[in-house]
N, CA, C and O atoms as CSV, one atom per row, in Angstrom:
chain,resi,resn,atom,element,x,y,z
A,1,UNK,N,N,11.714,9.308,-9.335
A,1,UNK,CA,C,10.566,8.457,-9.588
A,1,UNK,C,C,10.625,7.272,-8.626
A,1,UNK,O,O,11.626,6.556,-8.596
A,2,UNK,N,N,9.525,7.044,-7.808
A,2,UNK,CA,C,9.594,5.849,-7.143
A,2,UNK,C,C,9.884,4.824,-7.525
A,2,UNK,O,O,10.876,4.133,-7.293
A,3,UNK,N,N,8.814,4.627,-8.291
A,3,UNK,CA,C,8.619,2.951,-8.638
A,3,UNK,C,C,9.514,2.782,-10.330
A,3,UNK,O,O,9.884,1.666,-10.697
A,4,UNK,N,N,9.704,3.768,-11.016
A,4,UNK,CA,C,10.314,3.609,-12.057
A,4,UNK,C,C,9.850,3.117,-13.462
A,4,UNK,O,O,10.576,3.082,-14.456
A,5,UNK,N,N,8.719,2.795,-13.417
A,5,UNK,CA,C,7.800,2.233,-14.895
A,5,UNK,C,C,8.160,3.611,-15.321
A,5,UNK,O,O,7.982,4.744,-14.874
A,6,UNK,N,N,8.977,2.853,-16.794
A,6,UNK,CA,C,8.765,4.522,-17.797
A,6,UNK,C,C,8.053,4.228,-18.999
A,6,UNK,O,O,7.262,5.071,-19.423
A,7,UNK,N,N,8.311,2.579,-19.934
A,7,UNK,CA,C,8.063,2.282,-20.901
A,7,UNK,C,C,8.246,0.939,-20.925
A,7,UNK,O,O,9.000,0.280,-20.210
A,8,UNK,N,N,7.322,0.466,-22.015
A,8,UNK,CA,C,7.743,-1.185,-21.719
A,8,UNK,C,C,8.813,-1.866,-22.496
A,8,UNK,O,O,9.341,-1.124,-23.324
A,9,UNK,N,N,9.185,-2.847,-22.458
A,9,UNK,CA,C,10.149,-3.458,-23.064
A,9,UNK,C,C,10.064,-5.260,-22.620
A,9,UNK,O,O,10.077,-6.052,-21.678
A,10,UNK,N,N,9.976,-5.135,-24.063
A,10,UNK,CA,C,10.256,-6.884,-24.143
A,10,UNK,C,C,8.315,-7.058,-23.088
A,10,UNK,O,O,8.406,-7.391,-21.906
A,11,UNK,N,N,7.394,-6.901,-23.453
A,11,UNK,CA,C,6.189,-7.033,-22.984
A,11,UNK,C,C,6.778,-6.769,-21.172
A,11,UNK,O,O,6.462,-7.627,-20.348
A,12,UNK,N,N,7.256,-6.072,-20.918
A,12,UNK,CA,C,7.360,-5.630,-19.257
A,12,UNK,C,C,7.903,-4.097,-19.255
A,12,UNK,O,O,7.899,-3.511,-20.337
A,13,UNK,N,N,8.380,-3.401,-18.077
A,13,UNK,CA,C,8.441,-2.193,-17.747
A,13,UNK,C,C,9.817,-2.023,-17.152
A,13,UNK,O,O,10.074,-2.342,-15.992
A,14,UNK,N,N,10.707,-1.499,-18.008
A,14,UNK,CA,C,11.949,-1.456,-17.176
A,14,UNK,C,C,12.109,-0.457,-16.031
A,14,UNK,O,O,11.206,0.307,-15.690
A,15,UNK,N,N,13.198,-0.506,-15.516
A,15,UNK,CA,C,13.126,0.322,-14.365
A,15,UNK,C,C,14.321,1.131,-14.643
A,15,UNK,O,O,15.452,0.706,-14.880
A,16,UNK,N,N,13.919,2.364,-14.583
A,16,UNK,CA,C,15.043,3.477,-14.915
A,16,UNK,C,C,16.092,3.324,-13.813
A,16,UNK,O,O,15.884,2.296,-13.169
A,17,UNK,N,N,17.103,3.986,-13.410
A,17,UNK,CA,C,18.290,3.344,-12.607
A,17,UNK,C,C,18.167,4.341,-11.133
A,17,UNK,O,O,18.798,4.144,-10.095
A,18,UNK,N,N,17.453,5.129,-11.318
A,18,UNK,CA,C,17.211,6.156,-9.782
A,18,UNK,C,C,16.023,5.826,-9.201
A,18,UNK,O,O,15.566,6.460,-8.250
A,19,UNK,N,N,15.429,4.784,-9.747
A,19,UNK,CA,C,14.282,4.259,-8.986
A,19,UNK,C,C,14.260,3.772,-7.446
A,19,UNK,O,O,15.304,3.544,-6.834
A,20,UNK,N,N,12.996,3.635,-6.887
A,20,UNK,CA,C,13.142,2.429,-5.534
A,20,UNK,C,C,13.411,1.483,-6.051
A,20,UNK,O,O,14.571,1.083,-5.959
A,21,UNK,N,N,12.623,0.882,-6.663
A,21,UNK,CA,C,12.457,-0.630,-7.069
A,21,UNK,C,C,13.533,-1.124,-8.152
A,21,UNK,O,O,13.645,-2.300,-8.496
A,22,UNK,N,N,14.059,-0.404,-8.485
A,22,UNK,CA,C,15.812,-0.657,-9.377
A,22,UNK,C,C,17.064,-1.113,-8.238
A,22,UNK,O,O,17.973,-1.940,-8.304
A,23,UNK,N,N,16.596,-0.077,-7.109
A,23,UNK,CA,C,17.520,-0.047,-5.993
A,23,UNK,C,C,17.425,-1.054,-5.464
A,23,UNK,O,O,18.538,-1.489,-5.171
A,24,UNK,N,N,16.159,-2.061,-5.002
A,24,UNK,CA,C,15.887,-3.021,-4.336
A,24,UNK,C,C,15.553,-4.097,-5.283
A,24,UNK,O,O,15.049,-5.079,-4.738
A,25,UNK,N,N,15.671,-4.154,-6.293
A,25,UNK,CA,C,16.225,-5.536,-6.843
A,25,UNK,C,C,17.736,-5.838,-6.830
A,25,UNK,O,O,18.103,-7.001,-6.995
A,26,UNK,N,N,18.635,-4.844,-6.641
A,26,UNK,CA,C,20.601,-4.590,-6.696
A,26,UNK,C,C,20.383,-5.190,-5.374
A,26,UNK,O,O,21.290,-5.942,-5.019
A,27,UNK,N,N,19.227,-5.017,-4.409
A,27,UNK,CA,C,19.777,-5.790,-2.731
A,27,UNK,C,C,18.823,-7.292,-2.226
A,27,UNK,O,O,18.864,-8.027,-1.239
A,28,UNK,N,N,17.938,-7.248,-3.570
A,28,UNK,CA,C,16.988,-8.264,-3.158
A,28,UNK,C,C,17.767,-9.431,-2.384
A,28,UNK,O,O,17.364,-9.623,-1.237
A,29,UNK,N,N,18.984,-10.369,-2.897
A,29,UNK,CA,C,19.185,-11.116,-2.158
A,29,UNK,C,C,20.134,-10.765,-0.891
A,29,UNK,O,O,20.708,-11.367,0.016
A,30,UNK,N,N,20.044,-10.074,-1.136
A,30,UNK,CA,C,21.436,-9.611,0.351
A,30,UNK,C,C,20.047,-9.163,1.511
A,30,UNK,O,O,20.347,-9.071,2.701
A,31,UNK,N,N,18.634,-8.915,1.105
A,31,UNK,CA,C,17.714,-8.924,2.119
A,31,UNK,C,C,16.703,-9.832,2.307
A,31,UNK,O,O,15.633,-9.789,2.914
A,32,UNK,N,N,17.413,-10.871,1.491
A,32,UNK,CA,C,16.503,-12.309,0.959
A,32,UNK,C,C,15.012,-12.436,1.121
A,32,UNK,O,O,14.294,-12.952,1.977
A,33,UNK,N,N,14.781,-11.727,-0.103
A,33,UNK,CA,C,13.023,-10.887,-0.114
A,33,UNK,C,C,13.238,-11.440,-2.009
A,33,UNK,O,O,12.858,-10.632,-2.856
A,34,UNK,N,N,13.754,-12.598,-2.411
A,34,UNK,CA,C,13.495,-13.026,-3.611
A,34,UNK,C,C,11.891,-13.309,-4.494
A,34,UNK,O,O,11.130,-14.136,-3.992
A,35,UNK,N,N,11.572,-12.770,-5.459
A,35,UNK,CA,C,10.218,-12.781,-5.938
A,35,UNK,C,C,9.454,-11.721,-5.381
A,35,UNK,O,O,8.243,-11.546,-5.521
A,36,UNK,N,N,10.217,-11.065,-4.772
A,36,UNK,CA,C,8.461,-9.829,-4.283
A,36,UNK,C,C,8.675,-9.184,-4.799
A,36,UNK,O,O,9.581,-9.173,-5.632
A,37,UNK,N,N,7.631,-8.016,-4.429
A,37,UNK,CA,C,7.111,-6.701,-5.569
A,37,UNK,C,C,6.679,-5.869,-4.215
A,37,UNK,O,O,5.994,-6.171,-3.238
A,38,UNK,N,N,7.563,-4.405,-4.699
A,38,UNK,CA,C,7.196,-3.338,-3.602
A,38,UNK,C,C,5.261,-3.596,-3.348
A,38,UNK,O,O,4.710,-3.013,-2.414
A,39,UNK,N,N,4.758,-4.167,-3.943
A,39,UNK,CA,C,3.065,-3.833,-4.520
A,39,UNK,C,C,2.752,-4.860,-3.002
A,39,UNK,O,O,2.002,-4.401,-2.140
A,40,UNK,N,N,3.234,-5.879,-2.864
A,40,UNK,CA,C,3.371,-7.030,-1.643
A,40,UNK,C,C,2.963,-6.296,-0.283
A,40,UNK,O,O,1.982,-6.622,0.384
A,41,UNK,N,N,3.705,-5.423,-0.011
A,41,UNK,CA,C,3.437,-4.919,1.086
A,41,UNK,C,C,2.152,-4.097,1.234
A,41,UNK,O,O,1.785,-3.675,2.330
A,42,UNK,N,N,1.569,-3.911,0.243
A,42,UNK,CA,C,-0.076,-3.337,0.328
A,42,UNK,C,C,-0.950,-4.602,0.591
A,42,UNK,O,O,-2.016,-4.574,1.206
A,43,UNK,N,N,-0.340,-5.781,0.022
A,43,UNK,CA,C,-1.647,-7.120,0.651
A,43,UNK,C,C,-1.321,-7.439,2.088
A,43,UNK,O,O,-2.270,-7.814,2.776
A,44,UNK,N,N,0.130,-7.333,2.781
A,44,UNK,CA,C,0.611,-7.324,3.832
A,44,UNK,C,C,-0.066,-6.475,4.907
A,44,UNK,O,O,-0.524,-6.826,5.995
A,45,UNK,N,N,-0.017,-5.271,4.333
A,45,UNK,CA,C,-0.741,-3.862,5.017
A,45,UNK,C,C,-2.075,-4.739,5.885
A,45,UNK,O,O,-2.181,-5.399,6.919
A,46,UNK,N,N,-3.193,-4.165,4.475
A,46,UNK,CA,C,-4.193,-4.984,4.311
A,46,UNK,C,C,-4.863,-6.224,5.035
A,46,UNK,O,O,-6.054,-6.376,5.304
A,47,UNK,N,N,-3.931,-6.964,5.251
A,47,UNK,CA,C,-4.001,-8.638,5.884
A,47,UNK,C,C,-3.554,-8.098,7.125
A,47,UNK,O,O,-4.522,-8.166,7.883
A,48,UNK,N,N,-2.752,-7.685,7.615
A,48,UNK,CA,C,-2.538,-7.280,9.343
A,48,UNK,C,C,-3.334,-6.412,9.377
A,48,UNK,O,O,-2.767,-5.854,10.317
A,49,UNK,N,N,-4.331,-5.653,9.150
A,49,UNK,CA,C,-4.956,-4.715,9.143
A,49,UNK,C,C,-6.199,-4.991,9.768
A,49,UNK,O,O,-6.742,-4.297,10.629
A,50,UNK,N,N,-6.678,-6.220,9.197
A,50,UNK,CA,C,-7.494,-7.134,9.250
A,50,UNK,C,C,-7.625,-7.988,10.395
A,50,UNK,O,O,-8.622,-8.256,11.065
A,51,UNK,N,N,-6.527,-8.337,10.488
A,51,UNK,CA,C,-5.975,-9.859,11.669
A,51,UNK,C,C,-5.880,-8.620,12.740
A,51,UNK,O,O,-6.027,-9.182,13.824
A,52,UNK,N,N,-5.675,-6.950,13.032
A,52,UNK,CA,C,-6.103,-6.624,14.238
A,52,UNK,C,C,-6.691,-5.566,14.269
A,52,UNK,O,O,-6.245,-4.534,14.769
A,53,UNK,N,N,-7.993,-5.730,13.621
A,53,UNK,CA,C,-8.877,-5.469,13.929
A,53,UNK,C,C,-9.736,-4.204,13.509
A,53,UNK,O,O,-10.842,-3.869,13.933
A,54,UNK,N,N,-8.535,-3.296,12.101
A,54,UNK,CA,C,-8.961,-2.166,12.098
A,54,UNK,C,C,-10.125,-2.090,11.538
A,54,UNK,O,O,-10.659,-3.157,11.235
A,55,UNK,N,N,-10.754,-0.957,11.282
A,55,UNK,CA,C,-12.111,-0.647,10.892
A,55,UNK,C,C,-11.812,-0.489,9.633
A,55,UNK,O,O,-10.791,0.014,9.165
A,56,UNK,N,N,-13.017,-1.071,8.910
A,56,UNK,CA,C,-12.891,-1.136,7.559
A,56,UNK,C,C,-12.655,-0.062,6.510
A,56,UNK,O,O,-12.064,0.047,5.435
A,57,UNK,N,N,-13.453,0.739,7.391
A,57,UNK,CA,C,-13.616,2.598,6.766
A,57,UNK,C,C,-12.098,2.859,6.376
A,57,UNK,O,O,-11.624,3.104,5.266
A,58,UNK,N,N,-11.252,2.694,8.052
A,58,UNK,CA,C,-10.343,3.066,8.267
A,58,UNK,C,C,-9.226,2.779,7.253
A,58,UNK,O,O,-8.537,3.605,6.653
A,59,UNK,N,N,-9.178,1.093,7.167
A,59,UNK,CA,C,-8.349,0.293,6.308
A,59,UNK,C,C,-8.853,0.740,5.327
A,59,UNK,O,O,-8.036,1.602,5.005
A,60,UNK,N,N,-9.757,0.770,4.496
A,60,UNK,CA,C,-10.019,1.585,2.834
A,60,UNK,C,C,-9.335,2.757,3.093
A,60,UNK,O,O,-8.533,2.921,2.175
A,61,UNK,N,N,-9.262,3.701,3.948
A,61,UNK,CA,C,-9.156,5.306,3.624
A,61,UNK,C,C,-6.994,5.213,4.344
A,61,UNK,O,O,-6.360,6.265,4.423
A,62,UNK,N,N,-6.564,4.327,4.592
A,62,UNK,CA,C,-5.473,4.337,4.894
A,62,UNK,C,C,-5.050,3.744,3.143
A,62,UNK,O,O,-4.528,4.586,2.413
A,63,UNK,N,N,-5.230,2.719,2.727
A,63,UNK,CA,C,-4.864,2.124,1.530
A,63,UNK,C,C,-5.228,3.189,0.362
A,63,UNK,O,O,-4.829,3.122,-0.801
A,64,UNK,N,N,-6.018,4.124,0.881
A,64,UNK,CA,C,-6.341,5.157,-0.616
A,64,UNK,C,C,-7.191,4.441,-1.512
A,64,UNK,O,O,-7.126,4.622,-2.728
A,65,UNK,N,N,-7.979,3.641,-0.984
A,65,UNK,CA,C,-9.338,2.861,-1.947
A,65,UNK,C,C,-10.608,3.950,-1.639
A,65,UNK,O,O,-10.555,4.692,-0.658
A,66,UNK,N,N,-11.705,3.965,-2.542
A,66,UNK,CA,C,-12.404,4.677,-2.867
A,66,UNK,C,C,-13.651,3.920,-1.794
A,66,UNK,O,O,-13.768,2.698,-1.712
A,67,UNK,N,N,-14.439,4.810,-1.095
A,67,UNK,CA,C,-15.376,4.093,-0.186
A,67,UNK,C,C,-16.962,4.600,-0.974
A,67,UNK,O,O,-17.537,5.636,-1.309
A,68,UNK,N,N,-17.210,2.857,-0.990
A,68,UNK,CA,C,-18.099,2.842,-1.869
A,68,UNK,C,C,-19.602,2.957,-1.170
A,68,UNK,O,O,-20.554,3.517,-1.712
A,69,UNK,N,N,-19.624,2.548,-0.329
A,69,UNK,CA,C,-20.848,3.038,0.599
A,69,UNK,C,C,-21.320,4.834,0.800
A,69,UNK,O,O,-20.517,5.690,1.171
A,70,UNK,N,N,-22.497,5.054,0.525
A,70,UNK,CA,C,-22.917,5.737,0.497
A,70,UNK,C,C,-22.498,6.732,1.808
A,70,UNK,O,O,-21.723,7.686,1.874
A,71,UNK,N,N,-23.045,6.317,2.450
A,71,UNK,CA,C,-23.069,6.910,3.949
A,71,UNK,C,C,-21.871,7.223,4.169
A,71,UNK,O,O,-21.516,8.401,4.183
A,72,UNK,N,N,-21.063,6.239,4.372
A,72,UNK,CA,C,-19.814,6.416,4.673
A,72,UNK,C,C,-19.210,7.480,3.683
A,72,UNK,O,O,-19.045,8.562,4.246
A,73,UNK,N,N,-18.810,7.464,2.271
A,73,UNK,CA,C,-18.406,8.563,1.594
A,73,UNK,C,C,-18.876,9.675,1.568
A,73,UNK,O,O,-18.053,10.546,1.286
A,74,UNK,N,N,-20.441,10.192,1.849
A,74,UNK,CA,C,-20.524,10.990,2.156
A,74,UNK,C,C,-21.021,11.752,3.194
A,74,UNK,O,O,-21.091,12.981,3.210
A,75,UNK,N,N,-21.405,10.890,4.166
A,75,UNK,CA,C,-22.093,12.135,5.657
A,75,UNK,C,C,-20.456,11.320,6.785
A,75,UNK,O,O,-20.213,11.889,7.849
A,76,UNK,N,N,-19.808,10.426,6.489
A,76,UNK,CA,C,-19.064,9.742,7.510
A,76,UNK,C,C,-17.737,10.916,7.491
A,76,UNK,O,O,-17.056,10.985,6.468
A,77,UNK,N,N,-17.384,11.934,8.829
A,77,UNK,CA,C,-16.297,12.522,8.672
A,77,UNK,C,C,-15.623,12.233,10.025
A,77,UNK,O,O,-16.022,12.892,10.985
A,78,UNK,N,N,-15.064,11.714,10.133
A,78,UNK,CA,C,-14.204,11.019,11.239
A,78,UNK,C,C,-12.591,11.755,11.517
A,78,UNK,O,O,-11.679,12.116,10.773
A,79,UNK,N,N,-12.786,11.749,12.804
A,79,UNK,CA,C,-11.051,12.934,12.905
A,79,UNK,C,C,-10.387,12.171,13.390
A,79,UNK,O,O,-10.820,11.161,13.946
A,80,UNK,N,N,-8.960,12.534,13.275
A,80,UNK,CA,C,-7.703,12.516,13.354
A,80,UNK,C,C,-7.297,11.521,14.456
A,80,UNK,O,O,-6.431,10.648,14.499
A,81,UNK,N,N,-8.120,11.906,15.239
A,81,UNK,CA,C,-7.548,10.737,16.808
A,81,UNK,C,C,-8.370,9.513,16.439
A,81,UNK,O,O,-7.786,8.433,16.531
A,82,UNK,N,N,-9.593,9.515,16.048
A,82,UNK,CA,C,-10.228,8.008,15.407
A,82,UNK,C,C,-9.128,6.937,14.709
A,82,UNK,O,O,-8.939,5.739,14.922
A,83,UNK,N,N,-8.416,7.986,13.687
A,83,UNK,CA,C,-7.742,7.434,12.907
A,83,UNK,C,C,-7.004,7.214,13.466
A,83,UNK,O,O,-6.798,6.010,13.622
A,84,UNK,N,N,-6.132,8.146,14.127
A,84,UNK,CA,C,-4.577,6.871,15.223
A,84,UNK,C,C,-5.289,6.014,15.894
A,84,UNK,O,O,-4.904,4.852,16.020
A,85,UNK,N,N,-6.366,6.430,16.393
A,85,UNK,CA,C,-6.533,5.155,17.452
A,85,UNK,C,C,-6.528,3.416,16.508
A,85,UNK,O,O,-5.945,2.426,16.951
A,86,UNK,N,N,-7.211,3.443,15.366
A,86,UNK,CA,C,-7.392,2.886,14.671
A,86,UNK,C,C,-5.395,1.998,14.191
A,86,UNK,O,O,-4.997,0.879,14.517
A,87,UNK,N,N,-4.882,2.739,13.634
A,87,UNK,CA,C,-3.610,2.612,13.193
A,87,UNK,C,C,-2.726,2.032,14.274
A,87,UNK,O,O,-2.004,1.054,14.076
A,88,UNK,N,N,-2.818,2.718,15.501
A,88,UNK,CA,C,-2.036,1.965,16.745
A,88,UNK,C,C,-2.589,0.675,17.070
A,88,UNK,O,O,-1.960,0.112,17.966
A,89,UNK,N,N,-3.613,0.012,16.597
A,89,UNK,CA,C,-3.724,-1.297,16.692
A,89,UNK,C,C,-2.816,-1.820,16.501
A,89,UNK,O,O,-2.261,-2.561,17.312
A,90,UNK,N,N,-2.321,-1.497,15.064
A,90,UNK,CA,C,-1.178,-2.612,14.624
A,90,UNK,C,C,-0.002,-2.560,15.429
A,90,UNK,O,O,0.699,-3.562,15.289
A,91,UNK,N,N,0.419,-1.743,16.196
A,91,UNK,CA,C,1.332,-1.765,17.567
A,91,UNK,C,C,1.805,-2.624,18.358
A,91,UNK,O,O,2.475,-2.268,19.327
């Protein structure tokens, strides 16, 4: 299991012990990344994503968000090299 939510406890979600996120709280300070949440690096994504320049389509359909525009969800089919070209921005 990645992320490790099995059940809650004490109003939160413990983390079973073969998790990622079990694993990387045992190293949080030895990679002095105190207070974050694997979830961080999707606003990170997101925000550099932004700052160079990708296409919005692109950035929704890389993050796995649902594209709410018409057009775009359904006549927009864009291939494979669009999309690297898009992604090697952040390069």
């Amino acid at each position: 299991m990645l992320f490790g939510r099995t059940q809650k406890f004490h109003d939160s979600y413990r983390y079973i012990e073969n998790s990622f996120r079990n694993s990387l709280l045992k190293i949080e300070s030895e990679l002095g990344i105190w207070g974050h949440v694997l979830h961080d690096g999707r606003h990170a994504f997101s925000t550099f994503a932004k700052e160079y320049g990708i296409n919005e389509y692109a950035r929704k359909k890389f993050m796995g968000h649902s594209i709410k525009d018409l057009t775009d969800r359904v006549y927009t089919h864009m291939d494979i090299e669009w999309f690297r070209t898009e992604i090697e921005k952040l390069l």
